[in-house]
Coordinates of C-alpha atoms in Angstrom, one line a residue:
M1 CA -18.3 -18.4 45.3
T2 CA -16.0 -15.8 43.6
A3 CA -17.3 -14.7 40.2
A4 CA -15.2 -15.8 37.3
N5 CA -13.0 -13.4 35.4
L6 CA -11.0 -13.4 32.2
F7 CA -8.2 -15.3 33.9
S8 CA -10.2 -17.9 35.8
P9 CA -9.4 -21.4 34.8
M10 CA -12.2 -23.5 33.3
S11 CA -12.7 -27.3 33.4
I12 CA -14.8 -29.0 30.8
R13 CA -14.9 -32.8 31.4
S14 CA -11.2 -33.7 31.7
V15 CA -10.0 -30.7 29.7
E16 CA -8.4 -28.0 31.9
I17 CA -8.2 -24.6 30.2
R18 CA -6.0 -22.0 32.0
N19 CA -8.1 -18.9 31.2
R20 CA -11.2 -17.6 29.3
V21 CA -9.1 -15.9 26.6
W22 CA -9.6 -18.1 23.5
V23 CA -8.6 -18.1 19.9
P24 CA -11.4 -18.7 17.4
P25 CA -11.0 -20.7 14.1
M26 CA -9.5 -18.4 11.5
C27 CA -9.2 -19.6 7.9
Q28 CA -5.6 -19.2 6.6
Y29 CA -6.0 -20.6 3.1
S30 CA -2.4 -21.7 3.5
S31 CA -2.3 -25.4 2.4
F32 CA -0.6 -24.2 -0.8
N33 CA -0.2 -27.6 -2.4
R34 CA -4.0 -28.0 -2.5
D35 CA -3.7 -31.2 -0.5
G36 CA -5.3 -30.1 2.8
M37 CA -2.0 -30.4 4.7
P38 CA -1.2 -27.9 7.5
T39 CA 2.2 -26.2 6.9
N40 CA 4.9 -24.4 8.8
W41 CA 2.6 -21.3 8.6
H42 CA 0.1 -23.1 10.8
L43 CA 2.7 -24.1 13.3
V44 CA 4.0 -20.5 13.7
H45 CA 0.6 -18.8 13.4
L46 CA -1.0 -21.0 16.1
G47 CA 2.1 -21.6 18.1
S48 CA 2.7 -17.9 18.6
M49 CA -0.7 -17.5 20.2
A50 CA 0.0 -20.4 22.5
V51 CA 3.3 -18.8 23.6
G52 CA 1.3 -15.6 24.0
G53 CA -0.9 -17.2 26.8
A54 CA -4.2 -18.0 25.1
G55 CA -6.2 -20.7 27.0
L56 CA -7.7 -22.5 24.1
I57 CA -6.7 -22.3 20.4
I58 CA -9.2 -23.7 17.9
V59 CA -7.5 -24.3 14.6
E60 CA -9.3 -23.1 11.4
A61 CA -12.3 -24.7 9.8
T62 CA -10.8 -28.0 8.8
A63 CA -12.5 -29.9 6.1
V64 CA -13.9 -33.4 6.8
S65 CA -13.6 -34.2 3.1
A66 CA -11.9 -32.8 0.0
D67 CA -15.2 -31.5 -1.4
G68 CA -16.0 -29.9 2.0
R69 CA -13.3 -27.3 1.6
I70 CA -14.2 -23.6 1.0
T71 CA -11.2 -23.3 -1.3
V72 CA -8.5 -25.6 -2.7
H73 CA -6.1 -24.1 -0.1
D74 CA -8.1 -25.1 3.0
S75 CA -6.7 -27.4 5.5
G76 CA -8.3 -30.8 6.1
I77 CA -8.3 -33.9 8.2
W78 CA -9.8 -36.5 5.8
N79 CA -6.7 -38.6 5.6
D80 CA -3.9 -40.0 7.8
E81 CA -1.2 -37.8 6.3
Q82 CA -3.1 -34.7 7.4
R83 CA -3.6 -36.2 10.9
D84 CA 0.1 -36.8 11.2
A85 CA 0.9 -33.3 10.1
W86 CA -1.4 -31.8 12.7
A87 CA 0.0 -33.8 15.5
P88 CA 3.3 -31.9 16.0
I89 CA 1.4 -28.6 15.9
V90 CA -1.0 -29.9 18.5
E91 CA 2.0 -31.0 20.6
F92 CA 3.6 -27.6 20.5
I93 CA 0.4 -25.9 21.5
H94 CA 0.1 -28.2 24.5
D95 CA 3.7 -27.8 25.4
Q96 CA 3.1 -24.1 25.9
G97 CA 0.2 -24.8 28.3
S98 CA -2.6 -24.0 25.9
V99 CA -5.3 -26.4 24.8
A100 CA -5.6 -27.3 21.1
G101 CA -9.0 -27.6 19.6
I102 CA -10.1 -28.2 16.0
Q103 CA -13.2 -27.0 14.1
L104 CA -14.6 -29.8 11.9
A105 CA -16.3 -28.3 8.9
H106 CA -18.0 -28.9 5.6
A107 CA -18.6 -25.8 3.4
G108 CA -21.7 -27.0 1.6
R109 CA -22.9 -24.6 -1.1
K110 CA -20.1 -22.1 -0.2
S111 CA -17.4 -24.5 -1.3
S112 CA -15.2 -24.5 -4.4
V113 CA -14.5 -20.8 -4.5
R114 CA -11.3 -19.0 -5.2
P115 CA -9.4 -17.7 -2.1
D116 CA -9.6 -14.0 -1.7
W117 CA -5.9 -13.2 -1.4
N118 CA -3.6 -16.0 -2.7
Y119 CA -5.1 -16.6 -6.1
A120 CA -4.2 -14.7 -9.2
G121 CA -7.5 -15.1 -11.0
A122 CA -10.8 -13.4 -10.4
A123 CA -12.8 -14.0 -7.3
G124 CA -15.9 -16.2 -7.4
P125 CA -16.6 -19.9 -8.0
M126 CA -13.6 -22.1 -9.0
P127 CA -14.7 -24.2 -12.0
V128 CA -14.0 -27.9 -12.3
S129 CA -11.6 -27.1 -15.1
E130 CA -9.3 -25.3 -12.6
G131 CA -9.6 -28.0 -9.9
G132 CA -12.9 -27.0 -8.4
W133 CA -16.0 -29.2 -8.0
V134 CA -19.8 -29.0 -7.9
P135 CA -20.9 -28.1 -4.4
I136 CA -23.6 -29.9 -2.5
A137 CA -26.3 -28.4 -0.2
P138 CA -29.6 -29.3 1.3
S139 CA -31.3 -27.5 -1.6
S140 CA -30.2 -26.4 -5.1
I141 CA -30.0 -22.7 -4.1
P142 CA -26.7 -20.9 -4.7
F143 CA -25.2 -18.5 -2.1
D144 CA -26.4 -15.2 -3.5
G145 CA -24.6 -15.6 -6.8
E146 CA -21.2 -15.8 -5.1
S147 CA -20.8 -19.5 -5.6
S148 CA -21.9 -22.2 -8.1
T149 CA -25.4 -23.6 -8.0
P150 CA -25.1 -26.6 -5.7
R151 CA -26.5 -30.1 -6.2
E152 CA -29.2 -31.0 -3.8
M153 CA -28.0 -33.7 -1.5
T154 CA -29.4 -37.2 -1.6
R155 CA -30.0 -39.3 1.5
G156 CA -26.9 -41.2 0.5
D157 CA -24.9 -37.9 0.4
I158 CA -26.2 -37.1 3.9
D159 CA -25.1 -40.5 5.2
R160 CA -21.7 -40.0 3.7
I161 CA -21.4 -36.7 5.6
I162 CA -22.0 -38.6 8.8
V163 CA -19.2 -41.0 7.9
D164 CA -16.9 -38.1 7.0
F165 CA -17.5 -36.4 10.4
T166 CA -17.0 -39.8 12.2
T167 CA -13.6 -40.5 10.6
A168 CA -12.5 -36.9 10.9
T169 CA -13.2 -37.0 14.6
Q170 CA -11.3 -40.2 14.9
R171 CA -8.2 -38.6 13.3
A172 CA -8.6 -35.4 15.4
V173 CA -8.5 -37.5 18.6
Q174 CA -5.5 -39.4 17.3
A175 CA -3.7 -36.2 16.5
G176 CA -4.2 -35.1 20.1
F177 CA -6.8 -32.4 19.9
R178 CA -8.7 -32.0 23.2
V179 CA -11.6 -29.9 22.0
L180 CA -13.7 -30.8 18.9
E181 CA -15.9 -28.1 17.5
I182 CA -18.7 -28.8 15.0
H183 CA -19.1 -25.9 12.6
A184 CA -22.8 -25.1 12.3
A185 CA -22.4 -21.4 11.5
H186 CA -21.6 -18.8 8.8
G187 CA -23.7 -20.3 6.0
Y188 CA -21.8 -23.5 5.7
L189 CA -23.4 -26.9 5.3
I190 CA -24.9 -27.5 8.7
H191 CA -26.1 -23.9 8.9
E192 CA -27.6 -24.4 5.5
F193 CA -29.7 -27.2 6.8
L194 CA -30.8 -25.3 9.9
S195 CA -32.0 -22.2 8.1
P196 CA -35.3 -22.2 6.1
L197 CA -33.7 -19.7 3.7
S198 CA -31.3 -22.3 2.4
N199 CA -33.2 -25.5 3.2
R200 CA -36.4 -26.1 1.1
R201 CA -36.4 -29.9 1.5
T202 CA -39.7 -31.8 1.9
D203 CA -38.2 -34.9 3.4
E204 CA -37.2 -35.6 7.0
Y205 CA -34.3 -33.1 6.7
G206 CA -36.5 -30.1 5.9
G207 CA -39.5 -28.2 7.1
S208 CA -39.9 -28.3 10.8
L209 CA -37.1 -27.3 13.2
E210 CA -36.7 -30.9 14.3
N211 CA -36.2 -31.9 10.7
R212 CA -33.8 -29.1 9.9
A213 CA -31.7 -29.9 13.0
R214 CA -31.6 -33.6 12.2
L215 CA -28.2 -33.5 10.3
L216 CA -26.6 -31.6 13.1
L217 CA -27.9 -33.9 15.8
R218 CA -26.7 -37.0 13.9
I219 CA -23.3 -35.4 13.7
V220 CA -23.3 -34.5 17.4
D221 CA -24.0 -38.1 18.2
V222 CA -21.1 -39.5 16.2
V223 CA -18.6 -36.8 17.3
R224 CA -19.6 -37.3 21.0
A225 CA -19.2 -41.1 20.6
E226 CA -15.8 -40.8 19.0
A227 CA -14.6 -38.2 21.5
G228 CA -15.5 -40.4 24.5
E229 CA -16.3 -39.0 27.9
E230 CA -13.0 -37.2 28.4
L231 CA -12.8 -34.7 25.6
A232 CA -14.9 -31.5 25.1
V233 CA -17.3 -31.1 22.2
F234 CA -18.5 -27.6 21.1
V235 CA -20.9 -26.4 18.4
R236 CA -20.5 -23.1 16.7
F237 CA -23.8 -21.4 15.8
S238 CA -24.7 -18.3 13.9
A239 CA -27.5 -17.3 16.2
T240 CA -29.3 -15.3 13.5
D241 CA -29.4 -14.9 9.7
W242 CA -30.2 -11.2 10.4
V243 CA -33.3 -11.3 8.2
E244 CA -37.0 -12.0 8.7
G245 CA -37.9 -15.6 7.8
G246 CA -34.4 -16.9 8.5
W247 CA -32.7 -18.8 11.4
T248 CA -33.5 -17.1 14.7
P249 CA -31.9 -16.8 18.2
H250 CA -34.9 -18.7 19.6
E251 CA -34.3 -21.6 17.2
A252 CA -30.6 -21.5 18.0
S253 CA -31.4 -21.7 21.7
T254 CA -33.8 -24.6 21.2
V255 CA -31.3 -26.6 19.1
A256 CA -28.5 -25.8 21.6
R257 CA -30.6 -27.4 24.3
W258 CA -31.1 -30.5 22.2
C259 CA -27.4 -30.7 21.5
A260 CA -26.5 -30.2 25.2
D261 CA -28.8 -33.1 26.0
R262 CA -26.7 -35.2 23.6
G263 CA -23.4 -34.3 25.2
V264 CA -22.3 -31.0 23.7
D265 CA -20.4 -29.0 26.4
L266 CA -20.3 -25.4 25.1
F267 CA -21.7 -23.2 22.2
D268 CA -19.5 -20.7 20.4
I269 CA -22.0 -18.0 19.3
S270 CA -21.5 -16.0 16.2
T271 CA -24.0 -14.6 13.7
G272 CA -24.7 -14.3 9.9
G273 CA -23.0 -15.7 6.9
N274 CA -25.9 -17.6 5.3
V275 CA -27.3 -14.9 3.1
T276 CA -26.2 -11.4 1.9
G277 CA -29.6 -10.4 0.5
V278 CA -33.2 -11.6 0.5
S279 CA -35.6 -11.5 -2.5
T280 CA -39.1 -10.3 -1.5
G281 CA -41.6 -9.6 -4.2
G282 CA -38.9 -9.1 -6.8
N283 CA -36.9 -6.7 -4.7
V284 CA -33.6 -7.7 -3.1
T285 CA -33.1 -6.4 0.4
G286 CA -29.5 -6.4 1.7
V287 CA -28.8 -7.9 5.1
A288 CA -27.8 -5.1 7.5
I289 CA -25.5 -6.3 10.3
P290 CA -24.5 -3.8 13.0
A291 CA -20.8 -4.7 13.1
V292 CA -19.8 -2.6 16.1
P293 CA -17.5 -3.8 18.9
S294 CA -19.0 -6.7 20.9
Y295 CA -22.1 -6.7 18.7
Q296 CA -22.6 -10.5 19.0
V297 CA -22.3 -10.7 22.8
T298 CA -26.0 -10.3 23.3
F299 CA -26.7 -13.4 21.4
S300 CA -24.2 -15.4 23.5
E301 CA -26.1 -14.2 26.6
Q302 CA -29.5 -15.0 25.1
V303 CA -28.5 -18.6 24.2
K304 CA -26.8 -19.1 27.5
R305 CA -29.8 -17.9 29.5
T306 CA -32.6 -19.5 27.4
A307 CA -31.0 -22.9 26.8
Q308 CA -29.2 -23.0 30.2
V309 CA -25.9 -23.9 28.5
S310 CA -22.3 -22.7 28.5
T311 CA -21.4 -20.2 25.8
A312 CA -18.5 -18.3 24.3
A313 CA -18.8 -14.8 22.8
V314 CA -17.1 -13.7 19.7
G315 CA -17.2 -10.6 17.4
L316 CA -15.0 -7.5 17.4
I317 CA -13.9 -7.9 21.0
F318 CA -10.6 -6.0 21.2
D319 CA -10.1 -4.7 24.7
A320 CA -9.0 -6.5 27.9
E321 CA -11.4 -4.6 30.1
V322 CA -14.4 -5.3 27.8
A323 CA -13.5 -8.9 27.5
N324 CA -13.2 -9.2 31.3
G325 CA -16.5 -7.5 31.7
I326 CA -18.2 -10.0 29.4
I327 CA -17.1 -12.8 31.7
T328 CA -17.7 -11.1 35.1
S329 CA -21.2 -10.1 34.0
G330 CA -22.1 -13.7 33.0
E331 CA -22.9 -12.9 29.4
A332 CA -20.5 -15.7 28.3
D333 CA -18.2 -18.2 29.9
A334 CA -15.3 -17.4 27.6
V335 CA -14.4 -14.9 24.8
L336 CA -12.9 -15.6 21.5
L337 CA -10.7 -12.9 20.0
G338 CA -9.7 -13.4 16.4
R339 CA -8.5 -10.1 14.8
E340 CA -6.9 -9.0 18.1
H341 CA -4.8 -12.2 18.3
M342 CA -3.7 -11.6 14.7
R343 CA -2.6 -8.1 15.6
D344 CA -1.0 -9.2 18.8
P345 CA -0.4 -13.0 19.3
H346 CA 0.6 -12.2 22.9
F347 CA -2.7 -10.4 23.7
T348 CA -3.3 -12.7 26.7
L349 CA 0.0 -11.7 28.4
R350 CA -0.7 -8.1 27.7
A351 CA -4.2 -8.3 29.0
A352 CA -3.1 -9.8 32.3
G353 CA -0.8 -6.8 32.9
E354 CA -3.5 -4.3 31.9
L355 CA -6.0 -5.9 34.3
G356 CA -3.4 -6.2 37.1
I357 CA -3.8 -10.0 37.3
E358 CA -0.9 -12.2 38.2
I359 CA -0.3 -15.2 36.0
D360 CA 2.4 -17.9 36.2
Y361 CA 2.6 -18.9 32.5
W362 CA 4.8 -16.1 31.0
P363 CA 7.3 -18.0 28.9
E364 CA 10.7 -18.0 30.7
Q365 CA 12.3 -16.9 27.5
Y366 CA 10.2 -13.7 27.6
L367 CA 10.3 -12.8 31.3
R368 CA 12.6 -9.9 30.8
A369 CA 9.9 -8.2 28.6
R370 CA 7.2 -8.5 31.2
R371 CA 5.7 -5.2 32.2
R372 CA 5.1 -5.0 36.0
T373 CA 2.5 -3.0 37.8
P374 CA 1.9 -2.6 41.6
A375 CA -0.7 -5.3 41.3
V376 CA 1.9 -7.8 40.0
G377 CA 4.9 -7.0 42.1
L378 CA 6.3 -3.6 41.2
A379 CA 8.1 -2.2 44.2
A380 CA 7.6 1.3 45.4
G381 CA 9.7 3.7 43.3
E382 CA 10.5 0.9 40.8
V383 CA 9.9 1.7 37.1
A384 CA 7.8 -0.5 34.9
F385 CA 9.4 -1.0 31.5

């Protein structure tokens, strides 16, 4: 069998993805009317990367409820109007040969904050008087002073979250999404339940790993049921909190195996986001994250090997050769490039040329701009331009 490379197609259930160059969820904070509706910005932002050849495009963290948003400008899929607004964006992505996925999310204690860049006021929590709300979380522990103190969730709240993920999945399927990703990373609600640093509960949702994973596993069950047997279901994990006493790669691998046994097809492996500092004996120690190129790939490889599951790697991956090496080495089954796709929405087309790989999905409208090399048909003496 020939080893996979960056441009090998990938089949997940009935979903055919043309390559292993994927676009991760990237929050745009561009639902400017505070109604959770995707806009023309989303169409052009996502559509340009589909034109540019990406195999899978996962739209930004999309709230399953209004109070599950990070900011008032987040997109959502908690009502039918939002579903109907997503549908033409999904259709355009699919018309270009890419696959459209959606990340279903609840921000938990990191919700109701001001956006970084499109709000005139100061950063920090958005008060109720300005349209914010009181966040909810597994325990009443704020996110390192950067958000409001959340209300500890009741069992009724937990049951409501399950309903919200159920109805959001139904709408996502109706909108045409082919990949459904559950956001269990970056310190948002599900990650808050998984990590002992943010979950101090004493009921069946706290304490042991089995208990801390209970919410995620319930969500996996309903998303898998609503997705049916044809569509792909992913989970995004932060594989570590980067601090002693927090969520660990071993725990991530264990829970990944439990999720796979319940029908999850692939794990999108990131890290961090749950704490920025840890208090020990009255001293606060900052979380040191070695954010160098490809710094999270090792966690993808560890979860893949330990849990015997498919994974995707993410985190400061910029270069076509490096991305290809991650696939050919078996460290991950796909790579997700966020910043590089924002810099160059046509990264995939460029990468194929750089790697000397022939692809047949250059948009016809752009063929005159295609750079050719000897590996992709440049005749002797012909100039590549």
